[in-house]
């Protein structure tokens, strides 16, 4: 089945509930899951029905509204105490992507500044969740445009490698890294995408390839360990990845395997770009050592489907993200332009 690009909306509001594309079932099955309470949203985030930093923010915002609407009180103080509990539950679902806690802060801010009438506060929370979603579409399009201008001028048609999925599925519907790629494709500057498989959960193979195929963008799938060889063979002109959290000095957490790509780019003199909205920058953190790294269930690495890959008796370590030091990053592409990591601080407060 092929969908029109504008049909990829991973988080949508409809008929008084949230509709999530079930990303665990792609590419075999495209289906939506209806979420009508915050517990179900927390579970969908933990189990990665919805994933990708900006999409997590949008899902968290709607999740908080779903929790808010079920609170049965007219007393603002009681309402806010319940809301803080729900906010904590949602924040704890996935710790690395700062967009989740960023969006929840935006929502709480609305709750604390919308007067005494709980019914009105609830209405404003829903409006804020819609606003966060709509703003992300505009933001990603701006990232796409700035990224297009930041790409190397030669060759005319670029081959770009990306890691994980930072596409429509990871945002409101356009993508950050894949947004840059999409803009390059529309401008006639893209020859081909190389998609890293992205073990252990294979978001590259399952989701990035799916998105490229939907749009007719030529895509070549490689396993993560083939990237070094491809760079050495000069098959790749640029690497563009997304981000889950960026510290104020530009150190960037993204899907595990991103750091090794950045080292490879340095070795082979290939530009390495991070594309992310400003909501992914955590100006409270001095550097990447302060970014919390999520560890996930070891079954993600010791089995594929129902098949166990290794004998019993081993221990496991399954970090979901790594941190790329700022000095390996050519530019961070935000909705305000493409900057060297050291210039990031000039955007604080925007
Ligand atoms: O574990 P995931 O699938 O949520 O990880 C996603 C990534 O690492 C993306 O690159 C990042 O969130 C940016 S999405 C625009």
mmCIF file of C-alpha atoms in Angstrom, residues 73-308:
data_model
loop_
_atom_site.group_PDB
_atom_site.id
_atom_site.type_symbol
_atom_site.label_atom_id
_atom_site.label_comp_id
_atom_site.label_asym_id
_atom_site.label_seq_id
_atom_site.Cartn_x
_atom_site.Cartn_y
_atom_site.Cartn_z
ATOM 1 C CA UNK A 73 -13.076 18.377 40.324
ATOM 2 C CA UNK A 74 -13.922 22.038 39.975
ATOM 3 C CA UNK A 75 -11.270 23.124 42.464
ATOM 4 C CA UNK A 76 -8.199 24.389 40.655
ATOM 5 C CA UNK A 77 -5.737 23.380 43.401
ATOM 6 C CA UNK A 78 -6.970 19.776 43.431
ATOM 7 C CA UNK A 79 -6.979 19.724 39.624
ATOM 8 C CA UNK A 80 -3.373 20.968 39.415
ATOM 9 C CA UNK A 81 -2.152 18.423 41.978
ATOM 10 C CA UNK A 82 -3.641 15.601 39.883
ATOM 11 C CA UNK A 83 -2.226 17.123 36.722
ATOM 12 C CA UNK A 84 1.308 17.223 38.168
ATOM 13 C CA UNK A 85 1.037 13.502 38.950
ATOM 14 C CA UNK A 86 -0.025 12.744 35.363
ATOM 15 C CA UNK A 87 2.769 14.972 34.022
ATOM 16 C CA UNK A 88 5.325 12.983 36.067
ATOM 17 C CA UNK A 89 3.980 9.671 34.813
ATOM 18 C CA UNK A 90 4.238 10.803 31.195
ATOM 19 C CA UNK A 91 7.694 12.396 31.640
ATOM 20 C CA UNK A 92 9.120 9.151 33.010
ATOM 21 C CA UNK A 93 8.085 7.035 30.028
ATOM 22 C CA UNK A 94 11.195 7.860 27.960
ATOM 23 C CA UNK A 95 14.007 9.847 29.574
ATOM 24 C CA UNK A 96 16.360 10.922 26.753
ATOM 25 C CA UNK A 97 14.179 12.865 24.297
ATOM 26 C CA UNK A 98 13.796 16.261 25.957
ATOM 27 C CA UNK A 99 10.907 17.224 23.655
ATOM 28 C CA UNK A 100 8.634 15.111 25.852
ATOM 29 C CA UNK A 101 9.335 17.050 29.057
ATOM 30 C CA UNK A 102 9.545 20.304 27.047
ATOM 31 C CA UNK A 103 5.982 19.795 25.717
ATOM 32 C CA UNK A 104 4.686 18.834 29.164
ATOM 33 C CA UNK A 105 6.200 22.038 30.590
ATOM 34 C CA UNK A 106 4.393 24.055 27.878
ATOM 35 C CA UNK A 107 1.140 22.372 28.861
ATOM 36 C CA UNK A 108 1.647 22.870 32.612
ATOM 37 C CA UNK A 109 2.408 26.512 31.964
ATOM 38 C CA UNK A 110 -1.003 26.872 30.294
ATOM 39 C CA UNK A 111 -2.678 25.068 33.204
ATOM 40 C CA UNK A 112 -1.103 27.449 35.735
ATOM 41 C CA UNK A 113 -1.907 30.633 33.810
ATOM 42 C CA UNK A 114 -5.452 30.117 32.510
ATOM 43 C CA UNK A 115 -7.510 31.300 35.466
ATOM 44 C CA UNK A 116 -9.618 29.534 38.085
ATOM 45 C CA UNK A 117 -12.249 27.841 35.925
ATOM 46 C CA UNK A 118 -11.195 24.197 35.501
ATOM 47 C CA UNK A 119 -13.446 23.665 32.449
ATOM 48 C CA UNK A 120 -11.731 26.562 30.678
ATOM 49 C CA UNK A 121 -8.286 25.301 31.694
ATOM 50 C CA UNK A 122 -9.137 21.940 30.087
ATOM 51 C CA UNK A 123 -10.208 23.653 26.842
ATOM 52 C CA UNK A 124 -6.979 25.641 26.778
ATOM 53 C CA UNK A 125 -4.918 22.506 27.317
ATOM 54 C CA UNK A 126 -6.447 20.885 24.247
ATOM 55 C CA UNK A 127 -5.794 24.044 22.221
ATOM 56 C CA UNK A 128 -2.164 24.033 23.403
ATOM 57 C CA UNK A 129 -1.672 20.391 22.362
ATOM 58 C CA UNK A 130 -3.029 21.256 18.882
ATOM 59 C CA UNK A 131 -0.688 24.240 18.771
ATOM 60 C CA UNK A 132 2.384 22.135 19.648
ATOM 61 C CA UNK A 133 1.518 19.742 16.841
ATOM 62 C CA UNK A 134 0.881 22.425 14.241
ATOM 63 C CA UNK A 135 3.998 24.392 15.181
ATOM 64 C CA UNK A 136 6.110 21.263 14.646
ATOM 65 C CA UNK A 137 4.957 21.009 11.023
ATOM 66 C CA UNK A 138 6.117 24.580 10.342
ATOM 67 C CA UNK A 139 9.331 24.096 12.321
ATOM 68 C CA UNK A 140 10.312 20.984 10.388
ATOM 69 C CA UNK A 141 9.641 22.681 7.071
ATOM 70 C CA UNK A 142 11.928 25.546 8.115
ATOM 71 C CA UNK A 143 14.593 23.003 9.168
ATOM 72 C CA UNK A 144 14.243 21.409 5.730
ATOM 73 C CA UNK A 145 14.816 24.748 3.965
ATOM 74 C CA UNK A 146 17.803 25.745 6.136
ATOM 75 C CA UNK A 147 19.254 22.270 5.759
ATOM 76 C CA UNK A 148 18.982 22.447 1.982
ATOM 77 C CA UNK A 149 21.032 25.660 2.002
ATOM 78 C CA UNK A 150 23.622 24.184 4.371
ATOM 79 C CA UNK A 151 24.340 21.053 2.313
ATOM 80 C CA UNK A 152 27.625 20.932 0.384
ATOM 81 C CA UNK A 153 27.371 22.637 -3.035
ATOM 82 C CA UNK A 154 28.997 19.663 -4.810
ATOM 83 C CA UNK A 155 28.185 17.250 -6.253
ATOM 84 C CA UNK A 156 24.992 18.706 -7.673
ATOM 85 C CA UNK A 157 23.064 15.565 -6.690
ATOM 86 C CA UNK A 158 24.027 14.322 -3.252
ATOM 87 C CA UNK A 159 23.962 10.890 -1.720
ATOM 88 C CA UNK A 160 22.987 11.328 1.934
ATOM 89 C CA UNK A 161 23.233 8.735 4.672
ATOM 90 C CA UNK A 162 20.870 8.872 7.636
ATOM 91 C CA UNK A 163 20.497 6.843 10.827
ATOM 92 C CA UNK A 164 17.349 5.705 12.635
ATOM 93 C CA UNK A 165 14.135 7.491 11.624
ATOM 94 C CA UNK A 166 13.950 11.260 11.945
ATOM 95 C CA UNK A 167 11.144 11.545 9.427
ATOM 96 C CA UNK A 168 7.431 12.280 9.246
ATOM 97 C CA UNK A 169 6.809 9.391 11.636
ATOM 98 C CA UNK A 170 9.096 10.947 14.261
ATOM 99 C CA UNK A 171 7.485 14.407 14.104
ATOM 100 C CA UNK A 172 4.088 15.900 13.284
ATOM 101 C CA UNK A 173 4.477 14.837 9.657
ATOM 102 C CA UNK A 174 7.534 16.232 7.837
ATOM 103 C CA UNK A 175 10.683 15.210 9.650
ATOM 104 C CA UNK A 176 13.960 16.778 10.764
ATOM 105 C CA UNK A 177 16.837 14.846 9.144
ATOM 106 C CA UNK A 178 14.404 13.321 6.669
ATOM 107 C CA UNK A 179 12.856 16.791 6.295
ATOM 108 C CA UNK A 180 16.228 18.061 5.023
ATOM 109 C CA UNK A 181 16.394 15.053 2.705
ATOM 110 C CA UNK A 182 12.819 15.684 1.557
ATOM 111 C CA UNK A 183 13.621 19.327 0.794
ATOM 112 C CA UNK A 184 16.782 18.276 -1.077
ATOM 113 C CA UNK A 185 14.715 15.819 -3.124
ATOM 114 C CA UNK A 186 12.118 18.472 -3.967
ATOM 115 C CA UNK A 187 14.902 20.866 -5.032
ATOM 116 C CA UNK A 188 16.544 18.284 -7.310
ATOM 117 C CA UNK A 189 19.660 18.074 -5.090
ATOM 118 C CA UNK A 190 19.299 14.472 -3.978
ATOM 119 C CA UNK A 191 20.539 11.419 -5.830
ATOM 120 C CA UNK A 192 19.828 8.797 -3.165
ATOM 121 C CA UNK A 193 19.424 8.093 0.535
ATOM 122 C CA UNK A 194 21.444 5.443 2.319
ATOM 123 C CA UNK A 195 19.469 4.249 5.347
ATOM 124 C CA UNK A 196 21.284 2.556 8.215
ATOM 125 C CA UNK A 197 19.285 -0.422 9.420
ATOM 126 C CA UNK A 198 19.642 0.926 13.018
ATOM 127 C CA UNK A 199 19.889 -2.050 15.332
ATOM 128 C CA UNK A 200 18.469 -3.079 17.660
ATOM 129 C CA UNK A 201 14.946 -1.938 16.754
ATOM 130 C CA UNK A 202 15.617 -1.315 13.051
ATOM 131 C CA UNK A 203 13.837 2.036 12.727
ATOM 132 C CA UNK A 204 15.964 2.722 9.644
ATOM 133 C CA UNK A 205 15.015 -0.490 7.854
ATOM 134 C CA UNK A 206 11.380 -0.417 8.905
ATOM 135 C CA UNK A 207 10.442 3.262 9.016
ATOM 136 C CA UNK A 208 12.930 5.377 7.041
ATOM 137 C CA UNK A 209 12.860 3.002 4.090
ATOM 138 C CA UNK A 210 9.047 2.937 4.294
ATOM 139 C CA UNK A 211 8.844 6.736 4.213
ATOM 140 C CA UNK A 212 11.270 6.997 1.279
ATOM 141 C CA UNK A 213 9.342 4.388 -0.684
ATOM 142 C CA UNK A 214 6.074 6.267 -0.016
ATOM 143 C CA UNK A 215 7.599 9.321 -1.622
ATOM 144 C CA UNK A 216 9.531 7.708 -4.440
ATOM 145 C CA UNK A 217 12.910 8.765 -2.995
ATOM 146 C CA UNK A 218 15.623 6.309 -4.098
ATOM 147 C CA UNK A 219 16.822 4.515 -0.974
ATOM 148 C CA UNK A 220 19.522 1.930 -0.288
ATOM 149 C CA UNK A 221 19.375 -0.041 2.957
ATOM 150 C CA UNK A 222 22.652 -1.022 4.642
ATOM 151 C CA UNK A 223 23.392 -2.617 7.996
ATOM 152 C CA UNK A 224 25.039 -0.297 10.528
ATOM 153 C CA UNK A 225 28.411 -2.000 10.187
ATOM 154 C CA UNK A 226 28.504 -1.238 6.429
ATOM 155 C CA UNK A 227 28.591 2.541 6.899
ATOM 156 C CA UNK A 228 32.401 2.662 7.350
ATOM 157 C CA UNK A 229 32.938 0.805 4.104
ATOM 158 C CA UNK A 230 30.475 3.057 2.227
ATOM 159 C CA UNK A 231 32.222 6.204 3.496
ATOM 160 C CA UNK A 232 35.642 4.796 2.617
ATOM 161 C CA UNK A 233 34.372 4.052 -0.905
ATOM 162 C CA UNK A 234 33.242 7.720 -1.231
ATOM 163 C CA UNK A 235 29.638 6.635 -1.805
ATOM 164 C CA UNK A 236 28.343 9.163 0.740
ATOM 165 C CA UNK A 237 28.494 12.988 0.329
ATOM 166 C CA UNK A 238 26.914 13.948 3.657
ATOM 167 C CA UNK A 239 25.392 12.401 6.771
ATOM 168 C CA UNK A 240 22.243 13.964 8.265
ATOM 169 C CA UNK A 241 20.744 12.701 11.529
ATOM 170 C CA UNK A 242 18.135 13.863 14.048
ATOM 171 C CA UNK A 243 18.576 14.430 17.778
ATOM 172 C CA UNK A 244 16.879 13.527 21.043
ATOM 173 C CA UNK A 245 18.635 16.070 23.243
ATOM 174 C CA UNK A 246 21.341 18.642 22.556
ATOM 175 C CA UNK A 247 23.350 20.185 25.404
ATOM 176 C CA UNK A 248 24.183 23.915 25.340
ATOM 177 C CA UNK A 249 27.703 23.199 24.012
ATOM 178 C CA UNK A 250 26.281 21.242 21.044
ATOM 179 C CA UNK A 251 26.969 17.699 22.300
ATOM 180 C CA UNK A 252 24.107 15.674 20.819
ATOM 181 C CA UNK A 253 22.286 12.551 21.968
ATOM 182 C CA UNK A 254 20.707 10.546 19.173
ATOM 183 C CA UNK A 255 19.996 6.894 18.400
ATOM 184 C CA UNK A 256 22.763 4.483 19.377
ATOM 185 C CA UNK A 257 25.241 4.255 16.506
ATOM 186 C CA UNK A 258 25.158 7.973 15.670
ATOM 187 C CA UNK A 259 28.478 8.691 17.441
ATOM 188 C CA UNK A 260 30.353 6.083 15.438
ATOM 189 C CA UNK A 261 28.994 7.628 12.214
ATOM 190 C CA UNK A 262 30.270 11.054 13.277
ATOM 191 C CA UNK A 263 33.745 9.613 13.980
ATOM 192 C CA UNK A 264 33.696 7.992 10.535
ATOM 193 C CA UNK A 265 32.727 11.301 8.908
ATOM 194 C CA UNK A 266 35.671 13.030 10.612
ATOM 195 C CA UNK A 267 37.994 10.265 9.398
ATOM 196 C CA UNK A 268 36.736 10.521 5.808
ATOM 197 C CA UNK A 269 36.213 14.290 5.700
ATOM 198 C CA UNK A 270 32.467 14.025 5.044
ATOM 199 C CA UNK A 271 30.139 16.672 6.583
ATOM 200 C CA UNK A 272 28.042 15.476 9.529
ATOM 201 C CA UNK A 273 24.825 17.434 10.193
ATOM 202 C CA UNK A 274 22.350 17.274 13.071
ATOM 203 C CA UNK A 275 18.820 18.486 12.215
ATOM 204 C CA UNK A 276 16.582 19.313 15.182
ATOM 205 C CA UNK A 277 14.089 21.881 16.436
ATOM 206 C CA UNK A 278 15.172 24.288 19.189
ATOM 207 C CA UNK A 279 12.843 22.387 21.534
ATOM 208 C CA UNK A 280 15.456 19.587 21.406
ATOM 209 C CA UNK A 281 18.148 21.875 22.825
ATOM 210 C CA UNK A 282 18.382 21.579 26.604
ATOM 211 C CA UNK A 283 20.090 24.845 27.556
ATOM 212 C CA UNK A 284 20.159 23.711 31.208
ATOM 213 C CA UNK A 285 22.860 21.135 30.400
ATOM 214 C CA UNK A 286 26.486 22.241 30.096
ATOM 215 C CA UNK A 287 27.502 19.249 28.001
ATOM 216 C CA UNK A 288 26.539 15.785 26.837
ATOM 217 C CA UNK A 289 27.710 13.987 29.977
ATOM 218 C CA UNK A 290 24.567 15.330 31.689
ATOM 219 C CA UNK A 291 22.152 13.794 29.173
ATOM 220 C CA UNK A 292 20.275 10.794 30.640
ATOM 221 C CA UNK A 293 20.656 7.753 28.405
ATOM 222 C CA UNK A 294 17.710 5.361 28.276
ATOM 223 C CA UNK A 295 18.526 1.664 28.629
ATOM 224 C CA UNK A 296 15.954 -0.664 27.157
ATOM 225 C CA UNK A 297 15.012 -4.276 27.639
ATOM 226 C CA UNK A 298 17.868 -6.663 26.696
ATOM 227 C CA UNK A 299 15.474 -8.791 24.645
ATOM 228 C CA UNK A 300 15.801 -6.085 21.960
ATOM 229 C CA UNK A 301 19.374 -7.260 21.363
ATOM 230 C CA UNK A 302 19.275 -10.964 22.168
ATOM 231 C CA UNK A 303 16.322 -11.865 19.992
ATOM 232 C CA UNK A 304 14.774 -10.988 16.659
ATOM 233 C CA UNK A 305 11.040 -11.620 16.616
ATOM 234 C CA UNK A 306 10.615 -14.852 18.534
ATOM 235 C CA UNK A 307 14.066 -16.168 17.637
ATOM 236 C CA UNK A 308 16.836 -16.019 20.236
#
